[in-house]
PDB file of C-alpha atoms in Angstrom:
ATOM      1  CA  UNK A  17       0.963 -16.776   2.595  1.00 93.00           C
ATOM      2  CA  UNK A  18       3.702 -14.237   2.304  1.00 95.00           C
ATOM      3  CA  UNK A  19       4.079 -12.060  -0.549  1.00 92.00           C
ATOM      4  CA  UNK A  20       7.406  -9.967  -0.793  1.00 92.00           C
ATOM      5  CA  UNK A  21       7.433  -6.980  -3.369  1.00 85.00           C
ATOM      6  CA  UNK A  22      10.852  -5.575  -4.506  1.00 84.00           C
ATOM      7  CA  UNK A  23      12.003  -3.307  -6.965  1.00 72.00           C
ATOM      8  CA  UNK A  24       9.361  -0.566  -6.672  1.00 76.00           C
ATOM      9  CA  UNK A  25       9.450   2.607  -8.792  1.00 76.00           C
ATOM     10  CA  UNK A  26      10.876   5.213  -6.174  1.00 74.00           C
ATOM     11  CA  UNK A  27       8.964   7.641  -8.429  1.00 75.00           C
ATOM     12  CA  UNK A  28       5.609   6.855  -6.809  1.00 73.00           C
ATOM     13  CA  UNK A  29       4.325   7.147  -3.535  1.00 71.00           C
ATOM     14  CA  UNK A  30       3.713   4.255  -0.952  1.00 74.00           C
ATOM     15  CA  UNK A  31       0.026   5.253  -0.495  1.00 78.00           C
ATOM     16  CA  UNK A  32      -2.564   7.646  -1.513  1.00 75.00           C
ATOM     17  CA  UNK A  33      -1.411   9.817   1.418  1.00 79.00           C
ATOM     18  CA  UNK A  34       2.091  10.714  -0.101  1.00 78.00           C
ATOM     19  CA  UNK A  35       4.205   8.405   2.260  1.00 80.00           C
ATOM     20  CA  UNK A  36       7.612   8.497   0.784  1.00 81.00           C
ATOM     21  CA  UNK A  37       9.650   5.459  -0.210  1.00 84.00           C
ATOM     22  CA  UNK A  38      12.633   4.709  -2.440  1.00 86.00           C
ATOM     23  CA  UNK A  39      13.819   2.146  -4.713  1.00 84.00           C
ATOM     24  CA  UNK A  40      15.104   0.087  -1.892  1.00 87.00           C
ATOM     25  CA  UNK A  41      11.702  -0.347  -0.193  1.00 89.00           C
ATOM     26  CA  UNK A  42      10.534  -4.143   0.390  1.00 91.00           C
ATOM     27  CA  UNK A  43       6.896  -4.738   1.214  1.00 91.00           C
ATOM     28  CA  UNK A  44       6.085  -8.101   2.973  1.00 95.00           C
ATOM     29  CA  UNK A  45       2.146  -8.795   3.064  1.00 95.00           C
ATOM     30  CA  UNK A  46       1.324 -11.725   5.441  1.00 96.00           C
ATOM     31  CA  UNK A  47      -2.045 -13.236   4.717  1.00 96.00           C
ATOM     32  CA  UNK A  48      -3.452 -15.784   7.102  1.00 97.00           C
ATOM     33  CA  UNK A  49      -6.693 -17.648   7.215  1.00 96.00           C
ATOM     34  CA  UNK A  50      -8.072 -17.281  10.649  1.00 96.00           C
ATOM     35  CA  UNK A  51     -11.495 -18.746  10.158  1.00 95.00           C
ATOM     36  CA  UNK A  52     -13.254 -20.407   7.334  1.00 93.00           C
ATOM     37  CA  UNK A  53     -14.516 -17.251   6.073  1.00 93.00           C
ATOM     38  CA  UNK A  54     -12.082 -14.388   7.717  1.00 95.00           C
ATOM     39  CA  UNK A  55      -8.543 -13.357   6.291  1.00 95.00           C
ATOM     40  CA  UNK A  56      -5.918 -11.338   8.308  1.00 97.00           C
ATOM     41  CA  UNK A  57      -3.777  -9.139   6.749  1.00 96.00           C
ATOM     42  CA  UNK A  58      -0.214  -7.822   8.136  1.00 96.00           C
ATOM     43  CA  UNK A  59       1.976  -5.404   6.290  1.00 94.00           C
ATOM     44  CA  UNK A  60       5.883  -4.905   6.751  1.00 96.00           C
ATOM     45  CA  UNK A  61       7.666  -1.998   5.201  1.00 92.00           C
ATOM     46  CA  UNK A  62      11.544  -2.245   5.170  1.00 93.00           C
ATOM     47  CA  UNK A  63      13.168   0.683   3.543  1.00 92.00           C
ATOM     48  CA  UNK A  64      16.546   1.364   4.990  1.00 92.00           C
ATOM     49  CA  UNK A  65      16.966   4.603   2.743  1.00 91.00           C
ATOM     50  CA  UNK A  66      13.742   6.353   4.223  1.00 88.00           C
ATOM     51  CA  UNK A  67      13.002   4.875   7.395  1.00 90.00           C
ATOM     52  CA  UNK A  68      15.419   4.203  10.531  1.00 94.00           C
ATOM     53  CA  UNK A  69      13.811   0.623  11.007  1.00 96.00           C
ATOM     54  CA  UNK A  70      10.828  -1.698   9.439  1.00 96.00           C
ATOM     55  CA  UNK A  71       7.646  -0.850  10.438  1.00 91.00           C
ATOM     56  CA  UNK A  72       4.413  -2.936  10.821  1.00 96.00           C
ATOM     57  CA  UNK A  73       0.951  -2.388  10.330  1.00 93.00           C
ATOM     58  CA  UNK A  74      -2.028  -3.527  12.712  1.00 95.00           C
ATOM     59  CA  UNK A  75      -3.460  -6.672  11.724  1.00 95.00           C
ATOM     60  CA  UNK A  76      -6.299  -6.012   9.495  1.00 93.00           C
ATOM     61  CA  UNK A  77      -9.386  -8.697   9.271  1.00 96.00           C
ATOM     62  CA  UNK A  78     -11.413  -9.104   6.393  1.00 93.00           C
ATOM     63  CA  UNK A  79     -14.574 -11.201   6.384  1.00 94.00           C
ATOM     64  CA  UNK A  80     -15.915 -12.870   3.188  1.00 90.00           C
ATOM     65  CA  UNK A  81     -19.207 -11.203   2.055  1.00 89.00           C
ATOM     66  CA  UNK A  82     -21.303 -13.610   0.490  1.00 88.00           C
ATOM     67  CA  UNK A  83     -22.921 -12.555  -2.787  1.00 89.00           C
ATOM     68  CA  UNK A  84     -20.366  -9.642  -3.289  1.00 85.00           C
ATOM     69  CA  UNK A  85     -18.058 -10.021  -6.771  1.00 85.00           C
ATOM     70  CA  UNK A  86     -14.557  -9.355  -6.123  1.00 77.00           C
ATOM     71  CA  UNK A  87     -13.109  -6.773  -8.637  1.00 75.00           C
ATOM     72  CA  UNK A  88      -9.746  -6.514  -9.954  1.00 70.00           C
ATOM     73  CA  UNK A  89      -7.824  -3.339  -9.224  1.00 66.00           C
ATOM     74  CA  UNK A  90      -5.077  -2.619 -11.954  1.00 58.00           C
ATOM     75  CA  UNK A  91      -2.241  -0.234 -10.837  1.00 65.00           C
ATOM     76  CA  UNK A  92      -1.223   1.606 -13.804  1.00 64.00           C
ATOM     77  CA  UNK A  93       0.369   5.019 -14.832  1.00 63.00           C
ATOM     78  CA  UNK A  94      -2.939   6.882 -14.924  1.00 64.00           C
ATOM     79  CA  UNK A  95      -2.997   6.325 -11.112  1.00 66.00           C
ATOM     80  CA  UNK A  96      -0.506   8.837 -11.064  1.00 67.00           C
ATOM     81  CA  UNK A  97      -2.832  11.676 -12.385  1.00 72.00           C
ATOM     82  CA  UNK A  98      -5.373  10.842  -9.627  1.00 71.00           C
ATOM     83  CA  UNK A  99      -2.718  11.195  -7.310  1.00 68.00           C
ATOM     84  CA  UNK A 100      -1.711  14.668  -8.469  1.00 72.00           C
ATOM     85  CA  UNK A 101      -5.200  15.668  -8.558  1.00 74.00           C
ATOM     86  CA  UNK A 102      -6.148  14.579  -5.055  1.00 69.00           C
ATOM     87  CA  UNK A 103      -2.829  14.860  -3.330  1.00 66.00           C
ATOM     88  CA  UNK A 104       0.440  16.925  -5.002  1.00 63.00           C
ATOM     89  CA  UNK A 105      -1.716  19.642  -6.746  1.00 69.00           C
ATOM     90  CA  UNK A 106      -3.926  20.304  -3.684  1.00 65.00           C
ATOM     91  CA  UNK A 107      -0.915  20.674  -1.404  1.00 60.00           C
ATOM     92  CA  UNK A 108       0.862  23.125  -3.978  1.00 60.00           C
ATOM     93  CA  UNK A 109      -2.441  25.343  -3.816  1.00 59.00           C
ATOM     94  CA  UNK A 110      -2.400  25.098   0.071  1.00 55.00           C
ATOM     95  CA  UNK A 111       1.089  25.899   0.069  1.00 52.00           C
ATOM     96  CA  UNK A 112       0.492  29.231  -1.923  1.00 54.00           C
TER      97      UNK A 112
END
């Protein structure tokens, strides 16, 4: 399965480490079942405004954990508060 994500909010950061992105970013996630209980994920990021060429993650492999309940994670504006507390504000403090 391939999932392409477009029209991202350029005010956000791509991840919890503050990786920059622009509104032109396109994220392509490739998920493949490699065994009955295993999935592989590989992500490619395209953003000509920020990066000179696309970059692709290493292949991540996941194994089904029997008896573990999957939980939904909601991406919402409140996530910005956590980013500010853990990264942005911490960086401002270290710079002084």
